[in-house]
């Protein structure tokens, strides 16, 4: 990225694209002093490992134009599905037909689009488990995701145990689970697919897996959507494999009081009794050191 000199507004060139960045000294995370300029630096640094998980997937953005606020006074974000009218013409896009309307979504093919997302304070990037082809047509899902969410009285360590149980069942159907601490409360467990199954078929497999674990570990696991059933247990949300659902993308920032990240992790890390969510500075160091536990998910030729 090459830039001009003004701290408030800069004309930059990112991946060969011209972009105007403004309000770079605005605090996006007041608890840590992380500014909009810092968000841009984070996105630039993680682009090589993040873009592969976004490419070809319609992106829904969760935006905090005035920053996330504080734990005591959080700012409300808003979801944005349709591409903003202000988007540069070089942002790739795709029309998706819904039941009663068509929505134009942005796609991410390089660092420049990430920089533009940062400019409009799109801190969280959410994507489906499927991609579009070169003609813009949705393809079968290329990955399965299980969202492990701790209920009241459970924590991240409980999610780690459930993740290990999930991984054992995935192994039994020739799938390899890779964990991502969500940056919020729980863990996302991904497995690469070969594209031979439809979204309903993948959702059915995920539901069966969740129900099997609930039956085997009824005091620790719940697969039902009913929130009243989750206390003291880990909810396995299998529904995010639906064609209409999205999950926060790996390496995305989260709109929480501190700049936590949906961070890919190793299984060894999940054994740590002090396991916690990672913040952006920690993720930056991992990326700089070449640690990318999700690399195999991008490159995998796994067979479902």
CSV table of C-alpha atoms in Angstrom, one decimal:
chain,number,residue,atom,x,y,z
A,1,UNK,CA,0.0,0.0,0.0
A,2,UNK,CA,1.3,3.4,-0.9
A,3,UNK,CA,-0.1,6.5,0.8
A,4,UNK,CA,-0.1,10.3,0.9
A,5,UNK,CA,0.8,12.3,3.9
A,6,UNK,CA,-2.4,13.6,5.6
A,7,UNK,CA,-3.4,11.8,8.9
A,8,UNK,CA,-7.1,12.6,8.3
A,9,UNK,CA,-7.5,11.8,4.6
A,10,UNK,CA,-5.2,9.9,2.3
A,11,UNK,CA,-5.3,8.9,-1.3
A,12,UNK,CA,-3.8,5.4,-1.4
A,13,UNK,CA,-3.0,2.8,-4.0
A,14,UNK,CA,-3.8,-0.8,-2.9
A,15,UNK,CA,-3.3,-3.7,-5.2
A,16,UNK,CA,-3.2,-1.3,-8.1
A,17,UNK,CA,-6.5,0.4,-7.1
A,18,UNK,CA,-6.9,4.0,-6.1
A,19,UNK,CA,-8.9,4.6,-2.9
A,20,UNK,CA,-9.6,7.6,-0.6
A,21,UNK,CA,-9.3,6.8,3.2
A,22,UNK,CA,-10.7,9.3,5.7
A,23,UNK,CA,-11.0,9.8,9.5
A,24,UNK,CA,-8.0,7.6,10.0
A,25,UNK,CA,-7.4,8.8,13.5
A,26,UNK,CA,-11.0,7.9,14.6
A,27,UNK,CA,-10.9,5.4,17.5
A,28,UNK,CA,-12.7,2.3,16.5
A,29,UNK,CA,-11.9,0.4,19.7
A,30,UNK,CA,-11.7,3.0,22.5
A,31,UNK,CA,-10.7,0.4,25.1
A,32,UNK,CA,-7.4,-0.1,23.4
A,33,UNK,CA,-7.1,3.1,21.3
A,34,UNK,CA,-7.2,1.1,18.0
A,35,UNK,CA,-7.9,3.6,15.3
A,36,UNK,CA,-9.2,3.3,11.8
A,37,UNK,CA,-5.6,3.5,10.5
A,38,UNK,CA,-4.8,0.6,12.7
A,39,UNK,CA,-7.7,-1.4,11.3
A,40,UNK,CA,-6.3,-0.7,7.8
A,41,UNK,CA,-2.9,-1.9,8.9
A,42,UNK,CA,-4.4,-5.1,10.3
A,43,UNK,CA,-6.4,-5.8,7.1
A,44,UNK,CA,-3.3,-5.2,5.0
A,45,UNK,CA,-1.2,-7.6,7.1
A,46,UNK,CA,-3.8,-10.4,7.1
A,47,UNK,CA,-4.9,-10.1,3.5
A,48,UNK,CA,-2.7,-12.9,2.2
A,49,UNK,CA,-4.3,-15.4,4.7
A,50,UNK,CA,-7.8,-13.9,4.8
A,51,UNK,CA,-8.6,-13.3,1.2
A,52,UNK,CA,-8.5,-17.0,0.3
A,53,UNK,CA,-11.4,-17.6,2.8
A,54,UNK,CA,-13.4,-14.7,1.3
A,55,UNK,CA,-12.8,-15.2,-2.4
A,56,UNK,CA,-15.9,-16.1,-4.4
A,57,UNK,CA,-18.3,-15.7,-1.4
A,58,UNK,CA,-20.9,-13.0,-1.2
A,59,UNK,CA,-19.9,-10.8,1.8
A,60,UNK,CA,-22.4,-9.5,4.4
A,61,UNK,CA,-20.8,-6.7,6.4
A,62,UNK,CA,-21.5,-5.6,10.0
A,63,UNK,CA,-20.5,-1.9,10.2
A,64,UNK,CA,-19.6,0.3,13.2
A,65,UNK,CA,-19.3,3.8,11.6
A,66,UNK,CA,-18.7,5.4,15.0
A,67,UNK,CA,-16.6,2.7,16.4
A,68,UNK,CA,-17.6,-0.1,18.8
A,69,UNK,CA,-17.9,2.0,21.9
A,70,UNK,CA,-17.1,0.6,25.3
A,71,UNK,CA,-18.3,-2.3,27.4
A,72,UNK,CA,-20.4,0.2,29.4
A,73,UNK,CA,-21.7,2.1,26.3
A,74,UNK,CA,-21.5,-0.1,23.2
A,75,UNK,CA,-22.3,1.3,19.9
A,76,UNK,CA,-25.0,-0.4,17.8
A,77,UNK,CA,-23.8,-1.7,14.4
A,78,UNK,CA,-25.9,-2.4,11.4
A,79,UNK,CA,-25.8,-5.2,8.9
A,80,UNK,CA,-25.3,-4.4,5.3
A,81,UNK,CA,-26.0,-7.0,2.6
A,82,UNK,CA,-26.5,-4.9,-0.5
A,83,UNK,CA,-23.4,-3.3,-2.0
A,84,UNK,CA,-23.1,0.4,-0.9
A,85,UNK,CA,-23.9,3.0,-3.6
A,86,UNK,CA,-20.6,4.6,-2.7
A,87,UNK,CA,-18.6,1.5,-3.6
A,88,UNK,CA,-15.8,2.0,-6.1
A,89,UNK,CA,-16.6,0.6,-9.5
A,90,UNK,CA,-13.7,-1.8,-9.3
A,91,UNK,CA,-15.3,-3.7,-6.3
A,92,UNK,CA,-16.4,-7.1,-7.8
A,93,UNK,CA,-20.0,-7.9,-7.2
A,94,UNK,CA,-22.7,-10.5,-7.8
A,95,UNK,CA,-26.5,-10.5,-7.9
A,96,UNK,CA,-28.2,-13.1,-5.8
A,97,UNK,CA,-31.9,-13.9,-6.2
A,98,UNK,CA,-33.8,-14.1,-2.9
A,99,UNK,CA,-37.4,-15.2,-2.5
A,100,UNK,CA,-38.9,-11.8,-3.4
A,101,UNK,CA,-36.0,-9.6,-4.4
A,102,UNK,CA,-32.4,-9.5,-5.9
A,103,UNK,CA,-29.5,-8.3,-3.8
A,104,UNK,CA,-26.1,-7.2,-5.2
A,105,UNK,CA,-23.3,-8.4,-2.9
A,106,UNK,CA,-19.6,-7.4,-2.9
A,107,UNK,CA,-17.0,-10.1,-3.5
A,108,UNK,CA,-13.4,-10.0,-2.3
A,109,UNK,CA,-10.7,-10.8,-4.8
A,110,UNK,CA,-7.8,-8.8,-3.3
A,111,UNK,CA,-6.5,-6.6,-0.6
A,112,UNK,CA,-8.0,-3.5,-2.2
A,113,UNK,CA,-11.6,-4.6,-1.3
A,114,UNK,CA,-10.5,-5.3,2.3
A,115,UNK,CA,-9.1,-1.7,2.4
A,116,UNK,CA,-12.5,-0.3,1.2
A,117,UNK,CA,-14.3,-2.4,3.8
A,118,UNK,CA,-12.1,-0.8,6.4
A,119,UNK,CA,-12.8,2.6,5.1
A,120,UNK,CA,-16.6,2.1,5.6
A,121,UNK,CA,-16.0,0.6,9.1
A,122,UNK,CA,-17.1,-2.9,8.1
A,123,UNK,CA,-15.3,-4.6,10.9
A,124,UNK,CA,-17.1,-8.0,10.7
A,125,UNK,CA,-17.2,-9.8,7.4
A,126,UNK,CA,-19.7,-12.7,7.2
A,127,UNK,CA,-19.8,-15.3,4.4
A,128,UNK,CA,-21.6,-18.5,3.4
A,129,UNK,CA,-20.1,-21.9,3.1
A,130,UNK,CA,-20.4,-21.8,-0.7
A,131,UNK,CA,-18.8,-19.8,-3.5
A,132,UNK,CA,-20.0,-18.6,-6.9
A,133,UNK,CA,-18.3,-19.7,-10.1
A,134,UNK,CA,-17.0,-17.4,-12.8
A,135,UNK,CA,-20.5,-17.0,-14.2
A,136,UNK,CA,-21.7,-15.9,-10.8
A,137,UNK,CA,-23.7,-19.1,-10.2
A,138,UNK,CA,-23.7,-20.5,-6.6
A,139,UNK,CA,-21.9,-23.8,-6.3
A,140,UNK,CA,-22.3,-26.6,-3.7
A,141,UNK,CA,-20.7,-25.9,-0.4
A,142,UNK,CA,-16.9,-26.4,-0.2
A,143,UNK,CA,-16.8,-26.5,3.6
A,144,UNK,CA,-18.9,-27.5,6.6
A,145,UNK,CA,-18.9,-25.4,9.8
A,146,UNK,CA,-20.1,-26.2,13.3
A,147,UNK,CA,-20.6,-23.2,15.6
A,148,UNK,CA,-19.9,-24.2,19.2
A,149,UNK,CA,-21.6,-21.6,21.5
A,150,UNK,CA,-21.3,-21.8,25.3
A,151,UNK,CA,-24.5,-21.4,27.2
A,152,UNK,CA,-24.6,-19.6,30.6
A,153,UNK,CA,-22.4,-21.6,33.0
A,154,UNK,CA,-20.2,-22.9,30.2
A,155,UNK,CA,-17.0,-21.3,28.7
A,156,UNK,CA,-14.4,-21.6,26.0
A,157,UNK,CA,-12.7,-24.6,27.6
A,158,UNK,CA,-16.0,-26.5,27.4
A,159,UNK,CA,-16.3,-25.5,23.7
A,160,UNK,CA,-12.8,-26.9,23.2
A,161,UNK,CA,-13.8,-30.3,24.7
A,162,UNK,CA,-16.9,-30.4,22.5
A,163,UNK,CA,-14.7,-29.4,19.5
A,164,UNK,CA,-12.5,-32.5,20.1
A,165,UNK,CA,-15.6,-34.7,20.3
A,166,UNK,CA,-16.8,-33.2,17.0
A,167,UNK,CA,-13.4,-33.8,15.4
A,168,UNK,CA,-13.5,-37.4,16.3
A,169,UNK,CA,-16.9,-37.9,14.6
A,170,UNK,CA,-15.6,-35.9,11.6
A,171,UNK,CA,-12.6,-38.2,11.4
A,172,UNK,CA,-15.1,-41.1,11.2
A,173,UNK,CA,-16.5,-39.7,7.9
A,174,UNK,CA,-13.1,-38.8,6.4
A,175,UNK,CA,-13.3,-35.1,7.3
A,176,UNK,CA,-10.6,-33.1,9.1
A,177,UNK,CA,-11.8,-30.5,11.6
A,178,UNK,CA,-9.9,-27.3,12.0
A,179,UNK,CA,-10.8,-25.0,14.9
A,180,UNK,CA,-11.2,-21.2,14.9
A,181,UNK,CA,-11.8,-19.4,18.2
A,182,UNK,CA,-14.6,-17.1,17.1
A,183,UNK,CA,-13.5,-13.9,18.7
A,184,UNK,CA,-16.8,-13.8,20.5
A,185,UNK,CA,-17.6,-16.6,23.0
A,186,UNK,CA,-17.1,-19.9,21.3
A,187,UNK,CA,-15.3,-21.9,18.6
A,188,UNK,CA,-16.0,-22.5,14.9
A,189,UNK,CA,-15.0,-25.9,13.6
A,190,UNK,CA,-14.4,-26.1,9.8
A,191,UNK,CA,-14.0,-29.1,7.5
A,192,UNK,CA,-13.2,-28.9,3.8
A,193,UNK,CA,-15.7,-30.6,1.4
A,194,UNK,CA,-15.2,-31.7,-2.2
A,195,UNK,CA,-18.4,-30.0,-3.5
A,196,UNK,CA,-20.3,-33.1,-4.2
A,197,UNK,CA,-23.1,-32.4,-1.7
A,198,UNK,CA,-25.8,-29.8,-1.6
A,199,UNK,CA,-26.3,-27.3,1.3
A,200,UNK,CA,-29.3,-29.3,2.6
A,201,UNK,CA,-27.3,-32.5,2.5
A,202,UNK,CA,-24.4,-30.9,4.4
A,203,UNK,CA,-26.8,-29.4,6.9
A,204,UNK,CA,-28.4,-32.8,7.4
A,205,UNK,CA,-25.0,-34.4,8.1
A,206,UNK,CA,-24.0,-31.5,10.5
A,207,UNK,CA,-27.4,-31.9,12.3
A,208,UNK,CA,-26.9,-35.7,12.7
A,209,UNK,CA,-23.4,-35.1,14.1
A,210,UNK,CA,-24.7,-32.6,16.6
A,211,UNK,CA,-27.6,-34.8,17.7
A,212,UNK,CA,-25.2,-37.8,18.0
A,213,UNK,CA,-23.0,-35.8,20.4
A,214,UNK,CA,-26.0,-34.6,22.3
A,215,UNK,CA,-27.1,-38.2,22.8
A,216,UNK,CA,-23.6,-39.3,23.8
A,217,UNK,CA,-22.9,-36.3,26.1
A,218,UNK,CA,-26.4,-35.0,27.3
A,219,UNK,CA,-25.0,-33.0,30.2
A,220,UNK,CA,-22.4,-31.1,28.1
A,221,UNK,CA,-24.0,-30.8,24.6
A,222,UNK,CA,-27.2,-29.5,23.1
A,223,UNK,CA,-28.2,-29.4,19.5
A,224,UNK,CA,-31.6,-27.8,19.8
A,225,UNK,CA,-32.2,-24.1,19.0
A,226,UNK,CA,-34.2,-23.5,22.2
A,227,UNK,CA,-32.1,-21.1,24.3
A,228,UNK,CA,-33.6,-22.4,27.5
A,229,UNK,CA,-31.9,-25.7,26.9
A,230,UNK,CA,-28.4,-24.3,26.7
A,231,UNK,CA,-27.7,-23.5,30.3
A,232,UNK,CA,-24.5,-25.2,31.4
A,233,UNK,CA,-24.0,-26.8,28.0
A,234,UNK,CA,-22.4,-26.1,24.6
A,235,UNK,CA,-24.8,-25.5,21.8
A,236,UNK,CA,-23.7,-27.0,18.5
A,237,UNK,CA,-25.2,-24.8,15.8
A,238,UNK,CA,-25.3,-26.9,12.7
A,239,UNK,CA,-27.7,-24.5,10.9
A,240,UNK,CA,-25.0,-22.2,9.5
A,241,UNK,CA,-24.5,-24.7,6.7
A,242,UNK,CA,-27.9,-23.6,5.3
A,243,UNK,CA,-27.4,-21.9,1.9
A,244,UNK,CA,-29.0,-18.7,3.3
A,245,UNK,CA,-26.8,-18.5,6.5
A,246,UNK,CA,-23.4,-16.9,7.0
A,247,UNK,CA,-20.6,-17.2,9.5
A,248,UNK,CA,-18.0,-14.6,10.5
A,249,UNK,CA,-15.0,-15.1,8.2
A,250,UNK,CA,-11.7,-16.4,9.5
A,251,UNK,CA,-9.4,-13.5,10.4
A,252,UNK,CA,-12.3,-11.1,10.6
A,253,UNK,CA,-12.2,-8.6,13.4
A,254,UNK,CA,-15.1,-8.7,15.8
A,255,UNK,CA,-17.2,-5.7,17.0
A,256,UNK,CA,-16.6,-6.2,20.7
A,257,UNK,CA,-15.1,-3.8,23.2
A,258,UNK,CA,-11.6,-5.2,22.5
A,259,UNK,CA,-10.4,-6.0,19.0
A,260,UNK,CA,-10.7,-9.8,19.1
A,261,UNK,CA,-10.5,-11.8,15.9
A,262,UNK,CA,-12.0,-15.0,14.5
A,263,UNK,CA,-8.6,-16.7,14.9
A,264,UNK,CA,-7.6,-20.1,13.4
A,265,UNK,CA,-6.0,-22.2,16.1
A,266,UNK,CA,-4.1,-25.5,16.4
A,267,UNK,CA,-5.4,-28.4,18.3
A,268,UNK,CA,-2.5,-28.2,20.7
A,269,UNK,CA,-3.6,-24.7,21.6
A,270,UNK,CA,-7.1,-25.9,22.5
A,271,UNK,CA,-5.5,-28.1,25.2
A,272,UNK,CA,-4.3,-24.9,27.0
A,273,UNK,CA,-6.2,-24.5,30.3
A,274,UNK,CA,-5.9,-20.8,29.9
A,275,UNK,CA,-7.4,-20.9,26.3
A,276,UNK,CA,-8.9,-17.5,25.4
A,277,UNK,CA,-9.9,-15.4,22.4
A,278,UNK,CA,-7.1,-13.7,20.6
A,279,UNK,CA,-6.8,-10.0,19.8
A,280,UNK,CA,-5.6,-8.5,16.6
A,281,UNK,CA,-2.0,-7.8,17.7
A,282,UNK,CA,-1.6,-11.4,18.6
A,283,UNK,CA,-3.0,-12.6,15.3
A,284,UNK,CA,-0.7,-10.2,13.5
A,285,UNK,CA,2.3,-11.8,15.2
A,286,UNK,CA,1.1,-15.3,14.3
A,287,UNK,CA,0.7,-14.3,10.6
A,288,UNK,CA,4.1,-12.7,10.6
A,289,UNK,CA,5.6,-15.9,12.0
A,290,UNK,CA,3.9,-17.9,9.2
A,291,UNK,CA,1.4,-19.6,11.4
A,292,UNK,CA,-1.8,-20.2,9.5
A,293,UNK,CA,-3.7,-23.3,10.8
A,294,UNK,CA,-6.4,-22.9,8.2
A,295,UNK,CA,-4.1,-23.1,5.2
A,296,UNK,CA,-5.1,-26.7,4.6
A,297,UNK,CA,-8.7,-25.6,4.4
A,298,UNK,CA,-8.0,-23.3,1.5
A,299,UNK,CA,-5.8,-25.9,-0.3
A,300,UNK,CA,-7.6,-29.1,0.7
A,301,UNK,CA,-8.7,-31.7,-1.8
A,302,UNK,CA,-10.6,-33.4,1.0
A,303,UNK,CA,-13.3,-35.9,0.0
A,304,UNK,CA,-16.7,-35.7,1.8
